[in-house]
Amino acid sequence: MNRLSLSTVIFSVLLSVIFTGCEKSSASLYDRYADWIHTSKEEKLLRRIDDFIFEIQQKGKASPEVLKDLMDLSRLGTEMGDAHRAFEAGLRAQSMAEILYGPKDEKTIRVYIQLADFAMTLMEPRLAKNYLDKAMMAAATAHHENYLLLADIYTRYAGVNQAFQRLDDAEALYFKAIGLVEKADSNHVMIADIETRLGILKESRKKYETAEKFYRKALGTVENIRGTSSLQSASLHNNLASVCFMTNRPEEAISHLKKALKIWEKEKDSHIKQAEIHSNLAEIYRAMQDMDKAEKEYKILLKLMKDIPETTPLYPALLLNLSHYYTQLNQKEKADAFKARAREIQKILQNQYLENVSTLETKFNRIPGMEIK
C-alpha cells in the first residue's frame, strides 16, 4: 500500500491552551474578551486593550491584581497576533512583577516564562530565549531544588531549539525536563506535555512510530488524570490521527479525529478547531477516493468558515484543501479561486509577521540585556 499524504497537513497540538499555565479564571480580563478574538469585535478589542494599558499607566498602582490584568492583556494581544500590544502590556507586567516580588521570586520567574511563551506564539524564538535566560538565571540561584520550575524552563528552551531546527539539542532538553519532573512527581501531568512535544519533534523527523508511542503514553496520562473529554485529549487524538494517516492507517486516523471532534463540539466558539478537523477528515476521505464522504465534510467546512475571519492563520490551509478538492473534481475555476485567495491571505499574514518582528526588535533592542540578535 502506498503511503497516503495530505495535500496540506493541518494537524496541530493545542499547547497554548493545554500546558502554558494560562488557564482561564473567572472574571478575568482574558475571560471577558477572549471570545472577541478572530471575530468582528476584534478591532474594538484592540482599542479596549489600549484603553486598559493607558488606565493602568495613569493610575501607576502596582498590585497582584493589576499584574494579572497586564498578563491577560498581553495574552489577548498575542492571540490576536499583535506584537505591539502584547508587549506593551508584557513589558509593564515584567517591570511590575520585579517591583512586587523581586527578580528572583518564583512569581516573577513565572511571568518570564509566560512572556517567553507569548514570544514563541508570535514566532520570535530569539526573544523567548532572552526571557528564558532571565528565568534560568533566577531559578538556578534561588530555586535549584524546585524541579517543576526548572523543568518548565528546560521544556521552553527545548522549544526554542526546535524552532531553530537544532533538533538533537531540543530532544536532549526534553528528556532532561522529564527527569526533573520525575524527581518531583513521577505521575505529574507535565510529563504528558513534554511527551507530546517529543512526539511532535519525532513526527517532524518522520519517525512516526516513535512519535505515536509518545502520543499514546501522553494520552494515557492525560486521560488518567483529567478524564477522556479534556482539550488535552482532543489535541492528542488529533496528533494520533496524523501519525496513523502517515503510516497508512486512514480508518484509525478517522476514528481519532471523530473523538477529537466530539470533544470540541461541546466547546463554545470552537469553529476554528471544528473546521480544522472537518478539513482533515475530508482530505483523508479524498485520499481514500471516497468522494461522497469527502463532499459531506467539505460542505460542513464551508459552513463553518463563514464564522472564521480570513486572517486566522489556519484559513489559507483550509482554502488550499478546498482548492485541491475542486481540482480533483475538474472544477478548475473554483479551484483556482480558492488557491488565489489562499495566496493573498498568506501574503497578508507574512506581512503581519514581518511587522511583528520589526516591532519587537525596535522595542527590545533599546533594553540592555534583552536585545534581539
Coordinates of C-alpha atoms in Angstrom, one line a residue:
M1 CA 0.0 0.0 0.0
N2 CA 1.4 3.4 -1.0
R3 CA 1.8 6.0 1.7
L4 CA -1.0 8.5 1.7
S5 CA -0.2 12.1 2.1
L6 CA -2.5 15.1 3.0
S7 CA -2.2 17.9 0.4
T8 CA -1.9 20.3 3.3
V9 CA -1.2 18.9 6.8
I10 CA -3.1 20.9 9.3
F11 CA -2.9 18.5 12.3
S12 CA -1.8 20.6 15.3
V13 CA -1.4 20.4 19.1
L14 CA -3.1 22.9 21.5
L15 CA 0.0 23.6 23.6
S16 CA -1.0 27.2 24.2
V17 CA -4.4 26.0 25.6
I18 CA -3.1 23.0 27.5
F19 CA 0.2 23.5 29.0
T20 CA 1.4 27.1 29.2
G21 CA -0.3 27.6 32.6
C22 CA -2.6 30.3 31.0
E23 CA -5.8 28.6 32.0
K24 CA -8.9 30.7 32.2
S25 CA -10.1 32.0 35.6
S26 CA -13.4 33.6 36.4
A27 CA -13.9 37.3 36.0
S28 CA -10.5 37.8 34.4
L29 CA -9.9 40.2 31.5
Y30 CA -8.9 37.3 29.4
D31 CA -12.2 35.5 30.2
R32 CA -14.2 38.6 29.4
Y33 CA -12.7 39.3 26.0
A34 CA -11.2 36.0 24.6
D35 CA -14.4 35.4 22.6
W36 CA -13.8 38.6 20.7
I37 CA -10.6 37.3 19.1
H38 CA -11.0 36.5 15.4
T39 CA -14.5 38.0 15.3
S40 CA -16.0 41.3 14.1
K41 CA -15.3 42.6 17.6
E42 CA -11.5 42.3 17.3
E43 CA -11.0 46.0 16.2
K44 CA -13.0 47.1 19.2
L45 CA -10.9 44.8 21.4
L46 CA -7.7 46.4 20.2
R47 CA -9.0 49.8 21.3
R48 CA -10.0 48.3 24.7
I49 CA -6.5 46.9 25.2
D50 CA -5.1 50.4 24.5
D51 CA -7.5 51.9 27.0
F52 CA -6.7 49.4 29.7
I53 CA -3.0 49.9 29.3
F54 CA -3.4 53.7 29.4
E55 CA -5.6 53.5 32.5
I56 CA -3.1 51.2 34.3
Q57 CA -0.3 53.6 33.4
Q58 CA -2.2 56.6 34.6
K59 CA -3.0 55.1 38.0
G60 CA 0.6 53.9 38.5
K61 CA -0.5 51.4 41.1
A62 CA 1.3 48.1 41.4
S63 CA -0.6 45.1 42.8
P64 CA -1.0 41.4 42.1
E65 CA -4.5 42.1 40.6
V66 CA -3.1 44.7 38.1
L67 CA -0.2 42.4 37.3
K68 CA -2.7 39.7 36.3
D69 CA -4.6 42.2 34.2
L70 CA -1.5 43.1 32.3
M71 CA -0.7 39.4 31.7
D72 CA -4.2 38.9 30.4
L73 CA -3.9 41.9 28.1
S74 CA -0.5 40.5 26.9
R75 CA -2.1 37.2 26.2
L76 CA -5.0 38.8 24.3
G77 CA -2.6 40.8 22.1
T78 CA -0.6 37.6 21.5
E79 CA -3.6 35.5 20.4
M80 CA -4.6 38.3 18.0
G81 CA -1.1 38.3 16.6
D82 CA -0.5 41.9 17.7
A83 CA 3.1 42.1 18.9
H84 CA 2.9 45.8 19.8
R85 CA 0.0 45.4 22.2
A86 CA 1.2 42.0 23.5
F87 CA 4.5 43.5 24.7
E88 CA 3.2 47.0 25.6
A89 CA 1.3 45.0 28.3
G90 CA 4.1 42.4 28.7
L91 CA 6.9 44.8 29.4
R92 CA 4.8 46.6 32.0
A93 CA 3.9 43.2 33.6
Q94 CA 7.6 42.3 33.7
S95 CA 8.5 45.5 35.5
M96 CA 5.6 45.2 37.9
A97 CA 6.5 41.7 38.9
E98 CA 10.1 42.7 39.5
I99 CA 8.9 45.6 41.7
L100 CA 6.3 43.5 43.6
Y101 CA 8.3 40.4 44.2
G102 CA 11.9 40.9 43.1
P103 CA 13.6 39.3 40.0
K104 CA 14.3 36.0 41.8
D105 CA 10.9 35.2 43.2
E106 CA 9.1 32.3 41.6
K107 CA 6.1 34.5 40.7
T108 CA 8.4 36.8 38.6
I109 CA 10.1 33.8 37.0
R110 CA 6.6 32.5 36.0
V111 CA 6.0 35.9 34.3
Y112 CA 9.2 35.5 32.4
I113 CA 8.2 32.0 31.3
Q114 CA 4.7 33.2 30.1
L115 CA 6.2 36.0 28.2
A116 CA 8.6 33.6 26.6
D117 CA 5.5 31.5 25.6
F118 CA 3.9 34.7 24.1
A119 CA 7.1 35.4 22.1
M120 CA 7.1 31.9 20.7
T121 CA 3.4 32.2 19.7
L122 CA 4.4 35.4 17.8
M123 CA 7.2 33.4 16.2
E124 CA 10.1 35.2 17.8
P125 CA 12.2 32.5 19.5
R126 CA 15.1 34.9 19.9
L127 CA 13.0 37.0 22.3
A128 CA 11.7 33.8 24.0
K129 CA 15.3 32.8 24.7
N130 CA 16.0 36.2 26.3
Y131 CA 13.2 35.7 28.7
L132 CA 14.2 32.1 29.4
D133 CA 17.8 33.2 30.2
K134 CA 16.4 35.6 32.8
A135 CA 14.2 32.8 34.2
M136 CA 17.0 30.3 34.3
M137 CA 19.5 32.7 36.0
A138 CA 17.0 33.4 38.7
A139 CA 15.8 29.8 39.1
A140 CA 19.3 28.3 39.2
T141 CA 20.4 30.6 42.0
A142 CA 17.3 30.8 44.1
H143 CA 15.2 27.7 43.3
H144 CA 17.8 25.0 42.4
E145 CA 15.6 22.3 44.0
N146 CA 12.3 23.5 42.5
Y147 CA 12.3 20.7 39.9
L148 CA 9.0 21.6 38.3
L149 CA 10.0 25.2 37.8
L150 CA 13.3 24.1 36.3
A151 CA 11.6 21.5 34.1
D152 CA 9.3 24.3 32.8
I153 CA 12.3 26.3 31.7
Y154 CA 14.1 23.4 30.1
T155 CA 11.0 22.5 28.2
R156 CA 10.8 26.0 26.8
Y157 CA 14.5 26.0 25.9
A158 CA 13.8 22.8 24.0
G159 CA 11.0 24.6 22.1
V160 CA 13.4 27.4 21.2
N161 CA 16.0 24.9 19.9
Q162 CA 13.3 23.2 17.9
A163 CA 12.3 26.5 16.3
F164 CA 15.9 26.9 15.2
Q165 CA 16.0 23.3 13.9
R166 CA 18.5 22.2 16.5
L167 CA 16.5 19.0 17.0
D168 CA 19.1 16.9 18.7
D169 CA 19.6 19.6 21.3
A170 CA 15.8 20.0 21.7
E171 CA 15.4 16.3 22.3
A172 CA 18.1 16.2 25.0
L173 CA 16.5 19.1 26.8
Y174 CA 13.0 17.5 26.7
F175 CA 14.5 14.4 28.3
K176 CA 16.3 16.5 30.9
A177 CA 13.0 18.2 31.7
I178 CA 11.2 14.8 32.1
G179 CA 13.9 13.7 34.5
L180 CA 13.4 16.8 36.6
V181 CA 9.6 16.3 36.7
E182 CA 10.1 12.7 37.8
K183 CA 12.2 13.9 40.8
A184 CA 9.2 15.9 42.0
D185 CA 6.3 13.6 40.9
S186 CA 6.5 10.7 38.5
N187 CA 2.8 10.9 37.8
H188 CA 2.7 14.7 37.1
V189 CA 0.7 15.7 34.0
M190 CA 3.6 17.9 32.9
I191 CA 5.3 14.7 31.7
A192 CA 2.4 14.3 29.2
D193 CA 3.1 17.8 27.9
I194 CA 6.8 17.0 27.3
E195 CA 6.0 13.7 25.7
T196 CA 3.6 15.4 23.4
R197 CA 6.3 17.8 22.4
L198 CA 8.7 14.9 21.8
G199 CA 6.1 13.3 19.7
I200 CA 5.8 16.5 17.6
L201 CA 9.6 16.6 17.2
K202 CA 9.8 12.9 16.2
E203 CA 6.9 13.4 13.7
S204 CA 8.7 16.4 12.2
R205 CA 11.7 14.0 11.6
K206 CA 9.3 11.4 10.0
K207 CA 9.8 9.0 12.9
Y208 CA 6.2 8.2 13.0
E209 CA 6.2 5.0 15.1
T210 CA 8.3 6.7 17.9
A211 CA 6.0 9.8 17.7
E212 CA 3.0 7.6 18.1
K213 CA 4.5 5.9 21.2
F214 CA 5.0 9.3 22.8
Y215 CA 1.4 10.5 21.9
R216 CA -0.2 7.3 23.3
K217 CA 1.7 7.5 26.5
A218 CA 0.8 11.1 26.9
L219 CA -2.9 10.4 26.2
G220 CA -3.0 7.6 28.8
T221 CA -1.5 10.0 31.4
V222 CA -3.9 12.8 30.5
E223 CA -7.0 10.6 30.5
N224 CA -6.0 9.1 33.8
I225 CA -5.6 12.5 35.4
R226 CA -8.2 14.6 33.6
G227 CA -10.6 12.2 32.0
T228 CA -11.4 11.4 28.4
S229 CA -13.1 14.7 27.5
S230 CA -10.4 17.3 28.1
L231 CA -9.0 19.5 25.4
Q232 CA -5.7 17.8 26.1
S233 CA -7.3 14.5 24.9
A234 CA -8.7 16.2 21.8
S235 CA -5.3 17.6 21.0
L236 CA -3.6 14.2 21.4
H237 CA -6.3 12.4 19.3
N238 CA -5.5 15.0 16.6
N239 CA -1.8 14.1 16.8
L240 CA -2.5 10.4 16.7
A241 CA -4.7 10.9 13.6
S242 CA -1.7 12.5 11.9
V243 CA 0.7 9.6 12.6
C244 CA -2.0 7.0 11.8
F245 CA -2.6 8.6 8.4
M246 CA 1.1 8.9 7.7
T247 CA 1.5 5.2 8.4
N248 CA -1.3 4.1 6.1
R249 CA -4.0 3.6 8.7
P250 CA -6.7 6.1 7.5
E251 CA -9.5 4.4 9.3
E252 CA -7.7 4.8 12.6
A253 CA -7.0 8.4 11.8
I254 CA -10.7 9.0 11.1
S255 CA -11.5 7.4 14.5
H256 CA -9.2 9.7 16.3
L257 CA -10.4 12.8 14.5
K258 CA -14.0 11.9 15.3
K259 CA -13.1 11.6 19.0
A260 CA -11.4 15.0 18.9
L261 CA -14.4 16.5 17.1
K262 CA -16.8 15.1 19.8
I263 CA -14.8 17.0 22.4
W264 CA -14.6 20.2 20.5
E265 CA -18.3 20.3 19.6
K266 CA -19.0 20.8 23.3
E267 CA -16.8 23.9 23.5
K268 CA -18.2 27.3 22.9
D269 CA -16.8 29.2 19.9
S270 CA -14.8 26.3 18.6
H271 CA -15.5 26.9 14.9
I272 CA -11.8 27.0 14.0
K273 CA -10.9 23.7 15.6
Q274 CA -14.0 22.1 14.2
A275 CA -13.2 23.4 10.7
E276 CA -9.7 22.0 11.0
I277 CA -11.0 18.6 11.9
H278 CA -13.6 18.5 9.1
S279 CA -11.0 19.6 6.6
N280 CA -8.7 16.8 7.7
L281 CA -11.5 14.3 7.6
A282 CA -12.3 15.5 4.1
E283 CA -8.7 15.2 3.0
I284 CA -8.5 11.6 4.3
Y285 CA -11.7 10.6 2.5
R286 CA -10.5 12.3 -0.6
A287 CA -7.2 10.3 -0.4
M288 CA -9.2 7.2 0.0
Q289 CA -11.3 8.1 -3.1
D290 CA -14.5 8.2 -1.0
M291 CA -15.7 11.4 -2.7
D292 CA -19.2 11.2 -1.2
K293 CA -17.9 11.4 2.4
A294 CA -15.3 14.0 1.4
E295 CA -18.1 16.2 -0.1
K296 CA -20.1 15.9 3.1
E297 CA -17.1 17.1 5.2
Y298 CA -16.3 19.9 2.8
K299 CA -19.9 21.2 2.9
I300 CA -19.6 21.3 6.7
L301 CA -16.3 23.1 6.4
L302 CA -17.6 25.8 4.1
K303 CA -20.4 26.5 6.5
L304 CA -18.0 26.8 9.5
M305 CA -15.7 29.0 7.5
K306 CA -18.4 31.7 7.3
D307 CA -17.8 32.3 11.0
I308 CA -14.0 32.4 10.8
P309 CA -12.1 35.6 9.8
E310 CA -10.0 35.1 6.8
T311 CA -6.8 36.3 8.6
T312 CA -7.0 33.4 11.0
P313 CA -3.6 31.6 10.5
L314 CA -5.3 28.4 9.6
Y315 CA -7.6 29.9 6.9
P316 CA -5.2 29.6 3.9
A317 CA -4.6 25.9 4.6
L318 CA -8.4 25.4 4.6
L319 CA -8.7 27.2 1.3
L320 CA -5.9 25.2 -0.3
N321 CA -7.5 21.9 0.7
L322 CA -10.7 23.1 -0.9
S323 CA -8.7 24.0 -4.0
H324 CA -7.3 20.5 -4.2
Y325 CA -10.8 19.0 -3.8
Y326 CA -12.2 21.1 -6.7
T327 CA -9.1 20.3 -8.8
Q328 CA -9.9 16.6 -8.3
L329 CA -13.5 17.3 -9.4
N330 CA -12.2 19.0 -12.5
Q331 CA -13.8 22.3 -11.4
K332 CA -10.8 24.5 -12.3
E333 CA -12.5 27.8 -11.9
K334 CA -13.4 27.1 -8.3
A335 CA -10.1 25.5 -7.6
D336 CA -8.2 28.5 -8.9
A337 CA -10.3 31.0 -6.9
F338 CA -9.7 29.2 -3.6
K339 CA -6.0 28.9 -4.4
A340 CA -5.6 32.6 -5.3
R341 CA -7.4 33.7 -2.2
A342 CA -5.2 31.5 0.0
R343 CA -2.1 33.1 -1.6
E344 CA -3.5 36.6 -0.9
I345 CA -4.1 35.8 2.8
Q346 CA -0.7 34.1 3.2
K347 CA 0.9 37.4 1.9
I348 CA -1.2 39.4 4.5
L349 CA -0.1 37.0 7.3
Q350 CA 3.5 37.2 6.2
N351 CA 3.5 41.0 6.2
Q352 CA 1.9 40.8 9.7
Y353 CA 4.7 38.5 10.8
L354 CA 7.4 40.8 9.4
E355 CA 5.7 43.8 11.1
N356 CA 5.7 42.0 14.4
V357 CA 9.4 41.1 14.1
S358 CA 10.2 44.7 13.4
T359 CA 8.1 45.9 16.3
L360 CA 9.7 43.5 18.8
E361 CA 13.2 44.3 17.6
T362 CA 12.6 48.0 18.0
K363 CA 11.1 47.6 21.5
F364 CA 13.7 45.2 22.9
N365 CA 16.9 46.5 21.2
R366 CA 16.5 49.6 23.5
I367 CA 16.6 47.4 26.6
P368 CA 20.0 46.3 27.9
G369 CA 20.2 42.5 28.1
M370 CA 17.1 42.0 26.1
E371 CA 18.4 42.9 22.6
I372 CA 17.0 40.6 19.9
K373 CA 20.1 39.3 18.0

